[in-house]
mmCIF file with all atom_site columns, C-alpha atoms in Angstrom:
data_model
loop_
_atom_site.group_PDB
_atom_site.id
_atom_site.type_symbol
_atom_site.label_atom_id
_atom_site.label_alt_id
_atom_site.label_comp_id
_atom_site.label_asym_id
_atom_site.label_entity_id
_atom_site.label_seq_id
_atom_site.pdbx_PDB_ins_code
_atom_site.Cartn_x
_atom_site.Cartn_y
_atom_site.Cartn_z
_atom_site.occupancy
_atom_site.B_iso_or_equiv
_atom_site.pdbx_formal_charge
_atom_site.auth_seq_id
_atom_site.auth_comp_id
_atom_site.auth_asym_id
_atom_site.auth_atom_id
_atom_site.pdbx_PDB_model_num
ATOM 1  C CA . MET A 1 1  ? 4.656   24.133 -8.244  1.00 0.00 ? 1032 MET A CA 1
ATOM 2  C CA . THR A 1 2  ? 7.410   21.583 -8.154  1.00 0.00 ? 1033 THR A CA 1
ATOM 3  C CA . ARG A 1 3  ? 7.555   18.624 -5.838  1.00 0.00 ? 1034 ARG A CA 1
ATOM 4  C CA . ALA A 1 4  ? 10.107  18.657 -3.057  1.00 0.00 ? 1035 ALA A CA 1
ATOM 5  C CA . SER A 1 5  ? 13.283  16.899 -4.089  1.00 0.00 ? 1036 SER A CA 1
ATOM 6  C CA . SER A 1 6  ? 13.278  14.321 -1.290  1.00 0.00 ? 1037 SER A CA 1
ATOM 7  C CA . GLU A 1 7  ? 11.352  13.036 1.706   1.00 0.00 ? 1038 GLU A CA 1
ATOM 8  C CA . GLU A 1 8  ? 14.058  14.476 3.956   1.00 0.00 ? 1039 GLU A CA 1
ATOM 9  C CA . SER A 1 9  ? 13.463  18.028 2.711   1.00 0.00 ? 1040 SER A CA 1
ATOM 10 C CA . ILE A 1 10 ? 9.700   17.632 3.226   1.00 0.00 ? 1041 ILE A CA 1
ATOM 11 C CA . ALA A 1 11 ? 10.177  16.205 6.730   1.00 0.00 ? 1042 ALA A CA 1
ATOM 12 C CA . ASP A 1 12 ? 12.422  19.146 7.652   1.00 0.00 ? 1043 ASP A CA 1
ATOM 13 C CA . GLU A 1 13 ? 9.684   21.720 7.032   1.00 0.00 ? 1044 GLU A CA 1
ATOM 14 C CA . ALA A 1 14 ? 9.003   23.504 10.328  1.00 0.00 ? 1045 ALA A CA 1
ATOM 15 C CA . TYR A 1 15 ? 5.202   23.333 10.299  1.00 0.00 ? 1046 TYR A CA 1
ATOM 16 C CA . ARG A 1 16 ? 4.576   20.006 8.508   1.00 0.00 ? 1047 ARG A CA 1
ATOM 17 C CA . PRO A 1 17 ? 2.748   17.449 10.702  1.00 0.00 ? 1048 PRO A CA 1
ATOM 18 C CA . ARG A 1 18 ? 4.806   14.354 11.477  1.00 0.00 ? 1049 ARG A CA 1
ATOM 19 C CA . LEU A 1 19 ? 1.996   11.812 11.958  1.00 0.00 ? 1050 LEU A CA 1
ATOM 20 C CA . HIS A 1 20 ? -0.575  12.892 9.368   1.00 0.00 ? 1051 HIS A CA 1
ATOM 21 C CA . TYR A 1 21 ? -0.596  12.476 5.632   1.00 0.00 ? 1052 TYR A CA 1
ATOM 22 C CA . THR A 1 22 ? 0.154   15.728 3.821   1.00 0.00 ? 1053 THR A CA 1
ATOM 23 C CA . ALA A 1 23 ? 0.655   16.365 0.136   1.00 0.00 ? 1054 ALA A CA 1
ATOM 24 C CA . ALA A 1 24 ? 4.149   17.473 -0.857  1.00 0.00 ? 1055 ALA A CA 1
ATOM 25 C CA . ASP A 1 25 ? 3.067   20.522 -2.838  1.00 0.00 ? 1056 ASP A CA 1
ATOM 26 C CA . THR A 1 26 ? -0.676  20.592 -3.530  1.00 0.00 ? 1057 THR A CA 1
ATOM 27 C CA . TRP A 1 27 ? -3.881  21.456 -1.680  1.00 0.00 ? 1058 TRP A CA 1
ATOM 28 C CA . ILE A 1 28 ? -5.770  18.636 0.064   1.00 0.00 ? 1059 ILE A CA 1
ATOM 29 C CA . ASN A 1 29 ? -8.903  18.443 2.175   1.00 0.00 ? 1060 ASN A CA 1
ATOM 30 C CA . ASP A 1 30 ? -11.558 16.081 3.435   1.00 0.00 ? 1061 ASP A CA 1
ATOM 31 C CA . PRO A 1 31 ? -10.047 12.594 3.687   1.00 0.00 ? 1062 PRO A CA 1
ATOM 32 C CA . ASN A 1 32 ? -12.558 9.988  2.499   1.00 0.00 ? 1063 ASN A CA 1
ATOM 33 C CA . GLY A 1 33 ? -12.689 6.271  1.971   1.00 0.00 ? 1064 GLY A CA 1
ATOM 34 C CA . LEU A 1 34 ? -9.764  4.844  3.945   1.00 0.00 ? 1065 LEU A CA 1
ATOM 35 C CA . VAL A 1 35 ? -9.702  1.270  2.628   1.00 0.00 ? 1066 VAL A CA 1
ATOM 36 C CA . TYR A 1 36 ? -7.496  -1.613 3.825   1.00 0.00 ? 1067 TYR A CA 1
ATOM 37 C CA . HIS A 1 37 ? -6.905  -4.167 1.065   1.00 0.00 ? 1068 HIS A CA 1
ATOM 38 C CA . GLU A 1 38 ? -4.337  -6.979 0.939   1.00 0.00 ? 1069 GLU A CA 1
ATOM 39 C CA . GLY A 1 39 ? -2.028  -5.404 3.520   1.00 0.00 ? 1070 GLY A CA 1
ATOM 40 C CA . VAL A 1 40 ? -2.173  -1.852 2.146   1.00 0.00 ? 1071 VAL A CA 1
ATOM 41 C CA . TYR A 1 41 ? -4.143  1.158  3.378   1.00 0.00 ? 1072 TYR A CA 1
ATOM 42 C CA . HIS A 1 42 ? -5.532  3.325  0.570   1.00 0.00 ? 1073 HIS A CA 1
ATOM 43 C CA . LEU A 1 43 ? -6.369  6.931  1.482   1.00 0.00 ? 1074 LEU A CA 1
ATOM 44 C CA . PHE A 1 44 ? -8.543  9.030  -0.839  1.00 0.00 ? 1075 PHE A CA 1
ATOM 45 C CA . PHE A 1 45 ? -9.048  12.768 -0.328  1.00 0.00 ? 1076 PHE A CA 1
ATOM 46 C CA . GLN A 1 46 ? -10.139 15.943 -2.081  1.00 0.00 ? 1077 GLN A CA 1
ATOM 47 C CA . ASN A 1 47 ? -7.183  17.357 -3.958  1.00 0.00 ? 1078 ASN A CA 1
ATOM 48 C CA . ASN A 1 48 ? -6.238  20.148 -6.308  1.00 0.00 ? 1079 ASN A CA 1
ATOM 49 C CA . PRO A 1 49 ? -3.503  18.362 -8.274  1.00 0.00 ? 1080 PRO A CA 1
ATOM 50 C CA . TYR A 1 50 ? -2.525  21.651 -9.963  1.00 0.00 ? 1081 TYR A CA 1
ATOM 51 C CA . GLY A 1 51 ? -1.915  23.947 -7.014  1.00 0.00 ? 1082 GLY A CA 1
ATOM 52 C CA . VAL A 1 52 ? -2.412  25.034 -3.425  1.00 0.00 ? 1083 VAL A CA 1
ATOM 53 C CA . THR A 1 53 ? -5.841  26.686 -3.635  1.00 0.00 ? 1084 THR A CA 1
ATOM 54 C CA . HIS A 1 54 ? -9.376  25.340 -3.319  1.00 0.00 ? 1085 HIS A CA 1
ATOM 55 C CA . ALA A 1 55 ? -9.960  24.610 -7.020  1.00 0.00 ? 1086 ALA A CA 1
ATOM 56 C CA . ASN A 1 56 ? -9.859  21.773 -9.572  1.00 0.00 ? 1087 ASN A CA 1
ATOM 57 C CA . MET A 1 57 ? -11.360 19.319 -7.069  1.00 0.00 ? 1088 MET A CA 1
ATOM 58 C CA . SER A 1 58 ? -10.208 15.791 -7.789  1.00 0.00 ? 1089 SER A CA 1
ATOM 59 C CA . TRP A 1 59 ? -9.664  12.665 -5.700  1.00 0.00 ? 1090 TRP A CA 1
ATOM 60 C CA . GLY A 1 60 ? -6.093  12.232 -4.555  1.00 0.00 ? 1091 GLY A CA 1
ATOM 61 C CA . HIS A 1 61 ? -4.732  8.816  -3.564  1.00 0.00 ? 1092 HIS A CA 1
ATOM 62 C CA . ALA A 1 62 ? -1.953  7.709  -1.227  1.00 0.00 ? 1093 ALA A CA 1
ATOM 63 C CA . VAL A 1 63 ? -1.007  4.287  0.170   1.00 0.00 ? 1094 VAL A CA 1
ATOM 64 C CA . SER A 1 64 ? 0.648   3.041  3.349   1.00 0.00 ? 1095 SER A CA 1
ATOM 65 C CA . THR A 1 65 ? 1.409   -0.262 5.029   1.00 0.00 ? 1096 THR A CA 1
ATOM 66 C CA . ASP A 1 66 ? 1.749   1.234  8.527   1.00 0.00 ? 1097 ASP A CA 1
ATOM 67 C CA . LEU A 1 67 ? -0.351  4.464  8.539   1.00 0.00 ? 1098 LEU A CA 1
ATOM 68 C CA . ILE A 1 68 ? 2.846   6.444  9.248   1.00 0.00 ? 1099 ILE A CA 1
ATOM 69 C CA . HIS A 1 69 ? 4.790   6.332  5.980   1.00 0.00 ? 1100 HIS A CA 1
ATOM 70 C CA . TRP A 1 70 ? 2.769   7.309  2.903   1.00 0.00 ? 1101 TRP A CA 1
ATOM 71 C CA . GLU A 1 71 ? 3.435   7.017  -0.804  1.00 0.00 ? 1102 GLU A CA 1
ATOM 72 C CA . ASP A 1 72 ? 1.624   9.242  -3.280  1.00 0.00 ? 1103 ASP A CA 1
ATOM 73 C CA . ARG A 1 73 ? -0.233  7.521  -6.090  1.00 0.00 ? 1104 ARG A CA 1
ATOM 74 C CA . PRO A 1 74 ? -1.618  9.065  -9.277  1.00 0.00 ? 1105 PRO A CA 1
ATOM 75 C CA . VAL A 1 75 ? -4.860  11.039 -8.930  1.00 0.00 ? 1106 VAL A CA 1
ATOM 76 C CA . ALA A 1 76 ? -7.698  8.514  -8.565  1.00 0.00 ? 1107 ALA A CA 1
ATOM 77 C CA . ILE A 1 77 ? -10.463 10.618 -10.170 1.00 0.00 ? 1108 ILE A CA 1
ATOM 78 C CA . LEU A 1 78 ? -9.357  13.724 -12.047 1.00 0.00 ? 1109 LEU A CA 1
ATOM 79 C CA . CYS A 1 79 ? -11.532 16.781 -12.622 1.00 0.00 ? 1110 CYS A CA 1
ATOM 80 C CA . ASP A 1 80 ? -12.100 18.018 -16.153 1.00 0.00 ? 1111 ASP A CA 1
ATOM 81 C CA . GLU A 1 81 ? -13.226 21.265 -17.773 1.00 0.00 ? 1112 GLU A CA 1
ATOM 82 C CA . GLU A 1 82 ? -16.896 20.495 -17.016 1.00 0.00 ? 1113 GLU A CA 1
ATOM 83 C CA . GLU A 1 83 ? -16.901 18.790 -13.612 1.00 0.00 ? 1114 GLU A CA 1
ATOM 84 C CA . GLN A 1 84 ? -15.062 18.685 -10.328 1.00 0.00 ? 1115 GLN A CA 1
ATOM 85 C CA . ILE A 1 85 ? -14.955 15.670 -8.002  1.00 0.00 ? 1116 ILE A CA 1
ATOM 86 C CA . PHE A 1 86 ? -16.093 16.421 -4.458  1.00 0.00 ? 1117 PHE A CA 1
ATOM 87 C CA . SER A 1 87 ? -16.447 14.332 -1.277  1.00 0.00 ? 1118 SER A CA 1
ATOM 88 C CA . GLY A 1 88 ? -17.726 10.815 -1.400  1.00 0.00 ? 1119 GLY A CA 1
ATOM 89 C CA . SER A 1 89 ? -16.751 7.386  -0.218  1.00 0.00 ? 1120 SER A CA 1
ATOM 90 C CA . ALA A 1 90 ? -14.937 4.285  -1.359  1.00 0.00 ? 1121 ALA A CA 1
ATOM 91 C CA . VAL A 1 91 ? -15.768 0.617  -0.838  1.00 0.00 ? 1122 VAL A CA 1
ATOM 92 C CA . VAL A 1 92 ? -14.286 -2.715 -1.839  1.00 0.00 ? 1123 VAL A CA 1
ATOM 93 C CA . ASP A 1 93 ? -16.947 -4.720 -3.699  1.00 0.00 ? 1124 ASP A CA 1
ATOM 94 C CA . GLU A 1 94 ? -15.494 -8.225 -3.352  1.00 0.00 ? 1125 GLU A CA 1
ATOM 95 C CA . GLY A 1 95 ? -18.676 -9.850 -4.663  1.00 0.00 ? 1126 GLY A CA 1
ATOM 96 C CA . ASN A 1 96 ? -18.992 -7.484 -7.655  1.00 0.00 ? 1127 ASN A CA 1
ATOM 97 C CA . THR A 1 97 ? -22.510 -6.566 -6.519  1.00 0.00 ? 1128 THR A CA 1
ATOM 98 C CA . ALA A 1 98 ? -22.431 -2.798 -7.005  1.00 0.00 ? 1129 ALA A CA 1
#
């Protein structure tokens, strides 16, 4: 699949939610680990970075400063030939205690 050419073309899609994060052209599910750090919200979610079906589970990543406008980031944890990455959580370990 190819990414939509612009935010305007994505926003014009008839059935795309206006106030929820959605991936431009891949399958997502199960948002996890919304973290606010230094003025930026980081959203992590199950993601198939290769298509629109439930497969190749990885952790997608998007960021926002206002919870309305989102910017895609590279996949946070990518699956490989042996393992897929399913639901979990995310924390900020400021004291490096984990």
